[in-house]
CSV table of N, CA, C and O in Angstrom, one decimal:
chain,number,residue,atom,x,y,z
O,1,UNK,N,91.9,-82.6,-35.5
O,1,UNK,CA,92.9,-83.5,-35.0
O,1,UNK,C,92.2,-84.5,-34.1
O,1,UNK,O,92.6,-85.7,-34.1
O,2,UNK,N,91.2,-84.1,-33.3
O,2,UNK,CA,90.6,-85.0,-32.4
O,2,UNK,C,89.9,-86.1,-33.1
O,2,UNK,O,90.0,-87.3,-32.7
O,3,UNK,N,89.3,-85.9,-34.3
O,3,UNK,CA,88.7,-86.9,-35.1
O,3,UNK,C,89.8,-87.9,-35.6
O,3,UNK,O,89.5,-89.1,-35.6
O,4,UNK,N,91.0,-87.4,-35.9
O,4,UNK,CA,92.1,-88.3,-36.3
O,4,UNK,C,92.5,-89.2,-35.2
O,4,UNK,O,92.8,-90.4,-35.4
O,5,UNK,N,92.6,-88.6,-34.0
O,5,UNK,CA,93.0,-89.4,-32.8
O,5,UNK,C,91.9,-90.4,-32.5
O,5,UNK,O,92.2,-91.6,-32.2
O,6,UNK,N,90.6,-90.1,-32.6
O,6,UNK,CA,89.6,-91.0,-32.4
O,6,UNK,C,89.7,-92.2,-33.4
O,6,UNK,O,89.4,-93.3,-33.0
O,7,UNK,N,90.1,-91.9,-34.6
O,7,UNK,CA,90.3,-92.9,-35.6
O,7,UNK,C,91.4,-93.8,-35.2
O,7,UNK,O,91.3,-95.1,-35.3
O,8,UNK,N,92.5,-93.3,-34.7
O,8,UNK,CA,93.6,-94.1,-34.2
O,8,UNK,C,93.1,-95.0,-33.1
O,8,UNK,O,93.4,-96.2,-33.0
O,9,UNK,N,92.3,-94.5,-32.1
O,9,UNK,CA,91.8,-95.3,-31.0
O,9,UNK,C,90.9,-96.4,-31.5
O,9,UNK,O,90.9,-97.5,-30.9
O,10,UNK,N,90.2,-96.2,-32.6
O,10,UNK,CA,89.3,-97.3,-33.1
O,10,UNK,C,90.2,-98.4,-33.7
O,10,UNK,O,89.9,-99.6,-33.6
O,11,UNK,N,91.4,-98.0,-34.3
O,11,UNK,CA,92.3,-99.0,-34.9
O,11,UNK,C,93.2,-99.7,-33.8
O,11,UNK,O,93.5,-100.9,-34.0
O,12,UNK,N,93.5,-98.9,-32.8
O,12,UNK,CA,94.5,-99.4,-31.8
O,12,UNK,C,94.1,-98.9,-30.4
O,12,UNK,O,94.2,-97.7,-30.1
O,13,UNK,N,93.5,-99.8,-29.7
O,13,UNK,CA,92.9,-99.4,-28.4
O,13,UNK,C,93.9,-99.6,-27.2
O,13,UNK,O,93.4,-99.7,-26.0
O,14,UNK,N,95.2,-99.8,-27.5
O,14,UNK,CA,96.1,-100.1,-26.4
O,14,UNK,C,96.3,-98.8,-25.5
O,14,UNK,O,96.6,-99.0,-24.3
O,15,UNK,N,96.1,-97.7,-26.0
O,15,UNK,CA,96.4,-96.4,-25.3
O,15,UNK,C,95.1,-95.5,-25.2
O,15,UNK,O,94.4,-95.5,-26.2
O,16,UNK,N,95.0,-94.9,-24.1
O,16,UNK,CA,93.9,-93.9,-23.9
O,16,UNK,C,94.2,-92.6,-24.7
O,16,UNK,O,95.3,-92.3,-25.0
O,17,UNK,N,93.1,-91.9,-24.9
O,17,UNK,CA,93.2,-90.6,-25.6
O,17,UNK,C,94.2,-89.7,-24.8
O,17,UNK,O,94.9,-88.9,-25.4
O,18,UNK,N,94.2,-89.8,-23.5
O,18,UNK,CA,95.1,-88.9,-22.7
O,18,UNK,C,96.6,-89.2,-23.0
O,18,UNK,O,97.4,-88.3,-22.9
O,19,UNK,N,96.9,-90.5,-23.4
O,19,UNK,CA,98.2,-90.8,-23.8
O,19,UNK,C,98.7,-90.0,-25.0
O,19,UNK,O,99.8,-89.5,-25.1
O,20,UNK,N,97.8,-89.9,-26.0
O,20,UNK,CA,98.1,-89.1,-27.2
O,20,UNK,C,98.3,-87.7,-26.9
O,20,UNK,O,99.2,-87.0,-27.4
O,21,UNK,N,97.4,-87.1,-26.1
O,21,UNK,CA,97.5,-85.7,-25.7
O,21,UNK,C,98.8,-85.5,-24.9
O,21,UNK,O,99.5,-84.4,-25.1
O,22,UNK,N,99.2,-86.4,-24.0
O,22,UNK,CA,100.4,-86.3,-23.3
O,22,UNK,C,101.6,-86.3,-24.2
O,22,UNK,O,102.5,-85.5,-24.0
O,23,UNK,N,101.6,-87.2,-25.1
O,23,UNK,CA,102.8,-87.3,-26.1
O,23,UNK,C,102.9,-86.0,-26.9
O,23,UNK,O,104.0,-85.5,-27.1
O,24,UNK,N,101.8,-85.5,-27.3
O,24,UNK,CA,101.8,-84.2,-28.1
O,24,UNK,C,102.3,-83.1,-27.2
O,24,UNK,O,103.1,-82.2,-27.7
O,25,UNK,N,101.9,-83.0,-26.0
O,25,UNK,CA,102.4,-82.0,-25.0
O,25,UNK,C,103.8,-82.2,-24.8
O,25,UNK,O,104.6,-81.2,-24.7
O,26,UNK,N,104.3,-83.4,-24.6
O,26,UNK,CA,105.7,-83.7,-24.4
O,26,UNK,C,106.5,-83.3,-25.6
O,26,UNK,O,107.7,-82.8,-25.5
O,27,UNK,N,106.0,-83.4,-26.8
O,27,UNK,CA,106.6,-83.0,-28.0
O,27,UNK,C,106.8,-81.5,-28.0
O,27,UNK,O,107.9,-81.0,-28.3
O,28,UNK,N,105.8,-80.8,-27.6
O,28,UNK,CA,105.9,-79.3,-27.6
O,28,UNK,C,107.0,-78.9,-26.6
O,28,UNK,O,107.8,-78.0,-26.9
O,29,UNK,N,107.0,-79.5,-25.4
O,29,UNK,CA,108.0,-79.2,-24.4
O,29,UNK,C,109.4,-79.6,-24.9
O,29,UNK,O,110.4,-78.9,-24.7
O,30,UNK,N,109.5,-80.8,-25.6
O,30,UNK,CA,110.8,-81.2,-26.1
O,30,UNK,C,111.4,-80.2,-27.1
O,30,UNK,O,112.6,-80.0,-27.1
O,31,UNK,N,110.5,-79.7,-27.9
O,31,UNK,CA,111.0,-78.7,-28.9
O,31,UNK,C,111.5,-77.4,-28.2
O,31,UNK,O,112.5,-76.8,-28.6
O,32,UNK,N,110.9,-77.0,-27.1
O,32,UNK,CA,111.3,-75.9,-26.3
O,32,UNK,C,112.7,-76.2,-25.6
O,32,UNK,O,113.6,-75.4,-25.7
O,33,UNK,N,112.8,-77.4,-25.0
O,33,UNK,CA,114.0,-77.7,-24.4
O,33,UNK,C,115.2,-77.8,-25.4
O,33,UNK,O,116.3,-77.3,-25.1
O,34,UNK,N,114.9,-78.4,-26.5
O,34,UNK,CA,116.0,-78.6,-27.5
O,34,UNK,C,116.2,-77.3,-28.4
O,34,UNK,O,117.1,-77.3,-29.2
O,35,UNK,N,115.3,-76.4,-28.2
O,35,UNK,CA,115.3,-75.1,-28.9
O,35,UNK,C,115.3,-75.4,-30.5
O,35,UNK,O,116.0,-74.9,-31.2
O,36,UNK,N,114.3,-76.3,-30.8
O,36,UNK,CA,114.1,-76.6,-32.2
O,36,UNK,C,112.6,-76.3,-32.5
O,36,UNK,O,111.7,-76.7,-31.8
O,37,UNK,N,112.4,-75.6,-33.6
O,37,UNK,CA,111.0,-75.3,-33.9
O,37,UNK,C,110.2,-76.5,-34.5
O,37,UNK,O,109.0,-76.4,-34.4
O,38,UNK,N,110.8,-77.5,-35.0
O,38,UNK,CA,110.1,-78.6,-35.6
O,38,UNK,C,110.5,-79.9,-35.1
O,38,UNK,O,110.2,-80.3,-34.0
O,39,UNK,N,111.3,-80.6,-35.9
O,39,UNK,CA,111.6,-82.0,-35.6
O,39,UNK,C,112.6,-82.2,-34.4
O,39,UNK,O,113.5,-81.4,-34.3
O,40,UNK,N,112.2,-83.1,-33.6
O,40,UNK,CA,113.1,-83.5,-32.5
O,40,UNK,C,113.4,-85.1,-32.6
O,40,UNK,O,112.6,-85.8,-33.2
O,41,UNK,N,114.4,-85.5,-32.0
O,41,UNK,CA,114.8,-86.9,-32.1
O,41,UNK,C,113.9,-87.7,-31.0
O,41,UNK,O,113.3,-87.1,-30.2
O,42,UNK,N,114.0,-89.0,-31.1
O,42,UNK,CA,113.3,-89.8,-30.1
O,42,UNK,C,113.8,-89.5,-28.7
O,42,UNK,O,113.1,-89.4,-27.8
O,43,UNK,N,115.2,-89.4,-28.6
O,43,UNK,CA,115.7,-89.1,-27.3
O,43,UNK,C,115.3,-87.8,-26.7
O,43,UNK,O,115.0,-87.6,-25.5
O,44,UNK,N,115.2,-86.8,-27.6
O,44,UNK,CA,114.7,-85.4,-27.2
O,44,UNK,C,113.3,-85.5,-26.8
O,44,UNK,O,112.9,-84.9,-25.8
O,45,UNK,N,112.5,-86.2,-27.5
O,45,UNK,CA,111.1,-86.4,-27.2
O,45,UNK,C,110.9,-87.1,-25.8
O,45,UNK,O,110.2,-86.7,-24.9
O,46,UNK,N,111.7,-88.1,-25.6
O,46,UNK,CA,111.6,-88.9,-24.4
O,46,UNK,C,112.1,-88.0,-23.2
O,46,UNK,O,111.6,-88.2,-22.1
O,47,UNK,N,113.0,-87.1,-23.4
O,47,UNK,CA,113.4,-86.2,-22.4
O,47,UNK,C,112.2,-85.3,-22.0
O,47,UNK,O,111.9,-85.0,-20.8
O,48,UNK,N,111.5,-84.8,-23.0
O,48,UNK,CA,110.3,-84.1,-22.8
O,48,UNK,C,109.2,-84.9,-22.0
O,48,UNK,O,108.6,-84.3,-21.1
O,49,UNK,N,109.1,-86.2,-22.3
O,49,UNK,CA,108.2,-87.0,-21.6
O,49,UNK,C,108.6,-87.1,-20.1
O,49,UNK,O,107.7,-86.9,-19.2
O,50,UNK,N,109.9,-87.3,-19.8
O,50,UNK,CA,110.4,-87.4,-18.5
O,50,UNK,C,110.0,-86.1,-17.7
O,50,UNK,O,109.5,-86.1,-16.6
O,51,UNK,N,110.4,-85.0,-18.3
O,51,UNK,CA,110.3,-83.7,-17.6
O,51,UNK,C,108.8,-83.4,-17.4
O,51,UNK,O,108.4,-83.0,-16.3
O,52,UNK,N,108.0,-83.6,-18.4
O,52,UNK,CA,106.5,-83.3,-18.2
O,52,UNK,C,105.9,-84.2,-17.2
O,52,UNK,O,105.1,-83.7,-16.4
O,53,UNK,N,106.2,-85.5,-17.3
O,53,UNK,CA,105.6,-86.4,-16.4
O,53,UNK,C,106.0,-86.1,-14.9
O,53,UNK,O,105.1,-86.1,-14.0
O,54,UNK,N,107.2,-85.8,-14.7
O,54,UNK,CA,107.7,-85.5,-13.4
O,54,UNK,C,107.1,-84.2,-12.9
O,54,UNK,O,106.7,-84.1,-11.7
O,55,UNK,N,107.0,-83.2,-13.7
O,55,UNK,CA,106.5,-81.9,-13.3
O,55,UNK,C,105.0,-82.0,-13.1
O,55,UNK,O,104.5,-81.4,-12.1
O,56,UNK,N,104.3,-82.7,-13.9
O,56,UNK,CA,102.8,-82.7,-13.8
O,56,UNK,C,102.3,-83.7,-12.8
O,56,UNK,O,101.3,-83.5,-12.1
O,57,UNK,N,103.0,-84.9,-12.6
O,57,UNK,CA,102.4,-85.9,-11.8
O,57,UNK,C,103.3,-86.3,-10.6
O,57,UNK,O,102.9,-87.1,-9.8
O,58,UNK,N,104.5,-85.8,-10.6
O,58,UNK,CA,105.4,-86.2,-9.4
O,58,UNK,C,105.6,-87.6,-9.2
O,58,UNK,O,105.8,-88.4,-10.2
O,59,UNK,N,105.5,-88.1,-8.0
O,59,UNK,CA,105.7,-89.5,-7.7
O,59,UNK,C,104.6,-90.4,-8.3
O,59,UNK,O,104.8,-91.6,-8.4
O,60,UNK,N,103.5,-89.8,-8.8
O,60,UNK,CA,102.5,-90.6,-9.4
O,60,UNK,C,102.7,-90.8,-10.9
O,60,UNK,O,101.8,-91.4,-11.6
O,61,UNK,N,103.7,-90.2,-11.5
O,61,UNK,CA,104.0,-90.3,-12.9
O,61,UNK,C,103.8,-91.7,-13.5
O,61,UNK,O,103.1,-91.9,-14.5
O,62,UNK,N,104.5,-92.6,-13.0
O,62,UNK,CA,104.5,-94.0,-13.5
O,62,UNK,C,103.1,-94.5,-13.5
O,62,UNK,O,102.6,-95.1,-14.4
O,63,UNK,N,102.4,-94.3,-12.4
O,63,UNK,CA,101.0,-94.8,-12.2
O,63,UNK,C,100.1,-94.2,-13.2
O,63,UNK,O,99.2,-94.9,-13.9
O,64,UNK,N,100.2,-92.9,-13.4
O,64,UNK,CA,99.3,-92.2,-14.4
O,64,UNK,C,99.6,-92.6,-15.8
O,64,UNK,O,98.6,-93.0,-16.5
O,65,UNK,N,100.9,-92.7,-16.2
O,65,UNK,CA,101.2,-93.1,-17.5
O,65,UNK,C,100.7,-94.6,-17.7
O,65,UNK,O,100.1,-94.9,-18.8
O,66,UNK,N,100.9,-95.4,-16.8
O,66,UNK,CA,100.4,-96.8,-16.9
O,66,UNK,C,98.9,-96.9,-17.1
O,66,UNK,O,98.4,-97.8,-17.8
O,67,UNK,N,98.2,-96.0,-16.4
O,67,UNK,CA,96.7,-96.1,-16.5
O,67,UNK,C,96.3,-95.7,-17.9
O,67,UNK,O,95.2,-96.0,-18.3
O,68,UNK,N,97.1,-95.0,-18.6
O,68,UNK,CA,96.8,-94.7,-20.0
O,68,UNK,C,97.4,-95.7,-21.0
O,68,UNK,O,97.2,-95.5,-22.2
O,69,UNK,N,98.1,-96.7,-20.5
O,69,UNK,CA,98.6,-97.8,-21.4
O,69,UNK,C,100.1,-97.6,-21.7
O,69,UNK,O,100.7,-98.4,-22.3
O,70,UNK,N,100.7,-96.5,-21.1
O,70,UNK,CA,102.1,-96.3,-21.4
O,70,UNK,C,103.0,-96.9,-20.2
O,70,UNK,O,102.9,-96.4,-19.1
O,71,UNK,N,103.7,-98.0,-20.6
O,71,UNK,CA,104.4,-98.7,-19.6
O,71,UNK,C,105.9,-98.6,-19.8
O,71,UNK,O,106.7,-98.9,-18.9
O,72,UNK,N,106.3,-98.3,-21.1
O,72,UNK,CA,107.7,-98.3,-21.5
O,72,UNK,C,107.9,-97.2,-22.5
O,72,UNK,O,107.0,-96.7,-23.1
O,73,UNK,N,109.2,-96.9,-22.8
O,73,UNK,CA,109.5,-96.0,-23.8
O,73,UNK,C,109.1,-96.5,-25.2
O,73,UNK,O,108.8,-95.7,-26.1
O,74,UNK,N,109.0,-97.8,-25.3
O,74,UNK,CA,108.5,-98.4,-26.6
O,74,UNK,C,107.1,-98.0,-26.8
O,74,UNK,O,106.7,-97.8,-28.0
O,75,UNK,N,106.3,-97.9,-25.8
O,75,UNK,CA,104.9,-97.4,-25.9
O,75,UNK,C,104.8,-96.0,-26.5
O,75,UNK,O,104.0,-95.7,-27.3
O,76,UNK,N,105.8,-95.1,-26.0
O,76,UNK,CA,105.8,-93.8,-26.6
O,76,UNK,C,106.1,-93.9,-28.1
O,76,UNK,O,105.4,-93.2,-28.9
O,77,UNK,N,107.0,-94.7,-28.5
O,77,UNK,CA,107.3,-94.9,-29.9
O,77,UNK,C,106.0,-95.4,-30.7
O,77,UNK,O,105.8,-94.9,-31.8
O,78,UNK,N,105.3,-96.3,-30.1
O,78,UNK,CA,104.1,-96.8,-30.8
O,78,UNK,C,103.1,-95.7,-31.0
O,78,UNK,O,102.5,-95.5,-32.0
O,79,UNK,N,102.9,-94.8,-29.9
O,79,UNK,CA,102.0,-93.7,-30.0
O,79,UNK,C,102.5,-92.7,-31.1
O,79,UNK,O,101.7,-92.3,-31.9
O,80,UNK,N,103.8,-92.4,-31.1
O,80,UNK,CA,104.3,-91.5,-32.1
O,80,UNK,C,104.1,-92.0,-33.5
O,80,UNK,O,103.6,-91.3,-34.4
O,81,UNK,N,104.3,-93.3,-33.7
O,81,UNK,CA,104.2,-93.8,-35.0
O,81,UNK,C,102.7,-94.0,-35.4
O,81,UNK,O,102.4,-93.9,-36.6
O,82,UNK,N,101.8,-94.1,-34.5
O,82,UNK,CA,100.4,-94.1,-34.7
O,82,UNK,C,100.0,-92.7,-35.2
O,82,UNK,O,99.2,-92.5,-36.1
O,83,UNK,N,100.6,-91.7,-34.6
O,83,UNK,CA,100.3,-90.3,-34.9
O,83,UNK,C,100.9,-89.9,-36.3
O,83,UNK,O,100.4,-89.2,-37.1
O,84,UNK,N,102.1,-90.6,-36.6
O,84,UNK,CA,102.7,-90.4,-37.9
O,84,UNK,C,101.8,-91.0,-39.0
O,84,UNK,O,101.5,-90.4,-40.0
O,85,UNK,N,101.3,-92.2,-38.7
O,85,UNK,CA,100.4,-92.9,-39.7
O,85,UNK,C,99.2,-92.1,-40.0
O,85,UNK,O,98.7,-92.1,-41.1
O,86,UNK,N,98.7,-91.5,-38.9
O,86,UNK,CA,97.4,-90.6,-39.1
O,86,UNK,C,97.8,-89.3,-39.6
O,86,UNK,O,96.9,-88.4,-39.8
O,87,UNK,N,99.0,-89.0,-39.9
O,87,UNK,CA,99.5,-87.8,-40.5
O,87,UNK,C,99.3,-86.5,-39.6
O,87,UNK,O,99.2,-85.4,-40.1
O,88,UNK,N,99.3,-86.8,-38.3
O,88,UNK,CA,99.3,-85.7,-37.3
O,88,UNK,C,100.7,-85.3,-37.1
O,88,UNK,O,101.0,-84.1,-36.9
O,89,UNK,N,101.6,-86.2,-37.1
O,89,UNK,CA,103.1,-85.9,-37.0
O,89,UNK,C,103.7,-86.4,-38.3
O,89,UNK,O,103.2,-87.2,-39.0
O,90,UNK,N,105.0,-85.9,-38.5
O,90,UNK,CA,105.7,-86.4,-39.7
O,90,UNK,C,107.1,-86.9,-39.1
O,90,UNK,O,107.4,-86.7,-38.0
O,91,UNK,N,107.8,-87.6,-40.0
O,91,UNK,CA,109.1,-88.2,-39.6
O,91,UNK,C,110.1,-88.0,-40.8
O,91,UNK,O,109.7,-87.7,-41.9
O,92,UNK,N,111.3,-88.1,-40.4
O,92,UNK,CA,112.4,-88.1,-41.4
O,92,UNK,C,112.8,-89.5,-41.8
O,92,UNK,O,112.3,-90.5,-41.1
O,93,UNK,N,113.6,-89.6,-42.8
O,93,UNK,CA,114.1,-91.0,-43.2
O,93,UNK,C,114.8,-91.7,-42.1
O,93,UNK,O,114.8,-92.9,-42.0
O,94,UNK,N,115.4,-90.9,-41.2
O,94,UNK,CA,116.2,-91.5,-40.1
O,94,UNK,C,115.4,-92.0,-38.9
O,94,UNK,O,115.9,-92.8,-38.1
O,95,UNK,N,114.2,-91.5,-38.8
O,95,UNK,CA,113.3,-91.9,-37.7
O,95,UNK,C,112.8,-93.3,-37.8
O,95,UNK,O,112.3,-93.7,-38.8
O,96,UNK,N,113.0,-94.0,-36.7
O,96,UNK,CA,112.5,-95.4,-36.6
O,96,UNK,C,111.9,-95.7,-35.3
O,96,UNK,O,112.2,-95.1,-34.2
O,97,UNK,N,110.9,-96.6,-35.3
O,97,UNK,CA,110.2,-97.0,-34.0
O,97,UNK,C,111.3,-97.5,-33.0
O,97,UNK,O,111.1,-97.3,-31.8
O,98,UNK,N,112.3,-98.2,-33.5
O,98,UNK,CA,113.3,-98.8,-32.7
O,98,UNK,C,114.1,-97.7,-31.9
O,98,UNK,O,114.7,-98.0,-30.9
O,99,UNK,N,114.0,-96.5,-32.3
O,99,UNK,CA,114.7,-95.4,-31.6
O,99,UNK,C,114.2,-95.2,-30.2
O,99,UNK,O,114.8,-94.6,-29.3
O,100,UNK,N,113.0,-95.7,-30.0
O,100,UNK,CA,112.3,-95.6,-28.7
O,100,UNK,C,112.5,-96.8,-27.8
O,100,UNK,O,112.0,-96.9,-26.7
O,101,UNK,N,113.1,-97.9,-28.3
O,101,UNK,CA,113.2,-99.1,-27.6
O,101,UNK,C,114.1,-99.1,-26.4
O,101,UNK,O,115.2,-98.8,-26.4
O,102,UNK,N,113.4,-99.3,-25.3
O,102,UNK,CA,114.1,-99.5,-24.0
O,102,UNK,C,115.1,-98.4,-23.6
O,102,UNK,O,116.2,-98.7,-23.2
O,103,UNK,N,114.7,-97.2,-23.9
O,103,UNK,CA,115.6,-96.0,-23.6
O,103,UNK,C,115.8,-95.8,-22.1
O,103,UNK,O,117.0,-95.6,-21.7
O,104,UNK,N,114.8,-95.9,-21.4
O,104,UNK,CA,114.9,-95.8,-19.9
O,104,UNK,C,113.8,-96.6,-19.3
O,104,UNK,O,112.8,-96.9,-19.9
O,105,UNK,N,114.1,-97.0,-18.0
O,105,UNK,CA,113.1,-97.8,-17.2
O,105,UNK,C,112.2,-96.8,-16.4
O,105,UNK,O,112.7,-96.0,-15.7
O,106,UNK,N,110.9,-97.0,-16.6
O,106,UNK,CA,109.9,-96.1,-15.9
O,106,UNK,C,110.1,-96.2,-14.4
O,106,UNK,O,110.0,-95.2,-13.7
O,107,UNK,N,110.3,-97.4,-13.9
O,107,UNK,CA,110.4,-97.5,-12.4
O,107,UNK,C,111.6,-96.8,-11.9
O,107,UNK,O,111.6,-96.1,-10.9
O,108,UNK,N,112.7,-96.9,-12.6
O,108,UNK,CA,113.9,-96.2,-12.2
O,108,UNK,C,113.8,-94.7,-12.3
O,108,UNK,O,114.1,-94.0,-11.4
O,109,UNK,N,113.3,-94.2,-13.4
O,109,UNK,CA,113.2,-92.7,-13.6
O,109,UNK,C,112.1,-92.1,-12.8
O,109,UNK,O,112.3,-91.0,-12.2
O,110,UNK,N,110.9,-92.7,-12.8
O,110,UNK,CA,109.7,-92.0,-12.2
O,110,UNK,C,109.5,-92.4,-10.7
O,110,UNK,O,108.8,-91.7,-10.0
O,111,UNK,N,110.2,-93.5,-10.2
O,111,UNK,CA,110.0,-93.9,-8.8
O,111,UNK,C,111.3,-93.8,-8.1
O,111,UNK,O,111.4,-92.9,-7.1
O,112,UNK,N,112.3,-94.6,-8.4
O,112,UNK,CA,113.5,-94.6,-7.7
O,112,UNK,C,114.3,-93.3,-7.7
O,112,UNK,O,114.6,-92.7,-6.7
O,113,UNK,N,114.5,-92.7,-8.9
O,113,UNK,CA,115.2,-91.4,-9.0
O,113,UNK,C,114.4,-90.3,-8.3
O,113,UNK,O,115.0,-89.4,-7.7
O,114,UNK,N,113.1,-90.3,-8.5
O,114,UNK,CA,112.2,-89.3,-7.9
O,114,UNK,C,112.4,-89.4,-6.3
O,114,UNK,O,112.6,-88.3,-5.7
O,115,UNK,N,112.3,-90.5,-5.8
O,115,UNK,CA,112.4,-90.7,-4.3
O,115,UNK,C,113.8,-90.3,-3.9
O,115,UNK,O,113.9,-89.6,-2.9
O,116,UNK,N,114.8,-90.7,-4.6
O,116,UNK,CA,116.2,-90.3,-4.3
O,116,UNK,C,116.4,-88.8,-4.3
O,116,UNK,O,117.0,-88.2,-3.4
O,117,UNK,N,115.8,-88.1,-5.3
O,117,UNK,CA,116.0,-86.7,-5.3
O,117,UNK,C,115.3,-86.0,-4.2
O,117,UNK,O,115.7,-85.0,-3.7
O,118,UNK,N,114.1,-86.5,-3.8
O,118,UNK,CA,113.4,-86.0,-2.6
O,118,UNK,C,114.2,-86.2,-1.3
O,118,UNK,O,114.2,-85.3,-0.5
O,119,UNK,N,114.8,-87.3,-1.2
O,119,UNK,CA,115.6,-87.6,0.0
O,119,UNK,C,116.8,-86.6,0.1
O,119,UNK,O,117.1,-86.0,1.1
O,120,UNK,N,117.4,-86.4,-1.1
O,120,UNK,CA,118.5,-85.4,-1.1
O,120,UNK,C,118.0,-84.0,-0.8
O,120,UNK,O,118.7,-83.3,0.0
O,121,UNK,N,116.9,-83.6,-1.3
O,121,UNK,CA,116.3,-82.3,-1.0
O,121,UNK,C,116.0,-82.1,0.5
O,121,UNK,O,116.3,-81.1,1.1
O,122,UNK,N,115.5,-83.2,1.1
O,122,UNK,CA,115.2,-83.1,2.5
O,122,UNK,C,116.4,-83.0,3.4
O,122,UNK,O,116.3,-82.4,4.5
O,123,UNK,N,117.5,-83.5,3.0
O,123,UNK,CA,118.8,-83.4,3.7
O,123,UNK,C,119.4,-82.1,3.7
O,123,UNK,O,120.2,-81.7,4.5
O,124,UNK,N,119.0,-81.3,2.7
O,124,UNK,CA,119.6,-80.0,2.5
O,124,UNK,C,119.1,-79.0,3.5
O,124,UNK,O,118.4,-78.7,4.2
């Protein structure tokens, strides 16, 4: 699989190898959260992205993802479809890149909401 990802990187250098590893780890988590052994929807995958990024990187999630080239949910879709094209992942007839378009704002989810939840925790 690593050689397949390296081939993707040669064709499309917008994203770092860590971005691909992160999306695959998010997919695994999304399957666990959705209790599905295989296919998850774009929304389910993006939920996995949110949870994993917040758990792994906390307030630095947006910064870390951006350092890998991931700035929007559309970037997650680009990575997913690069993985599909490389036959690392598969898709159904219903799956479209547009399913990832502007689903949530990284600043809102990884910065504003994170800070707000921390303020609420401190008041408790």
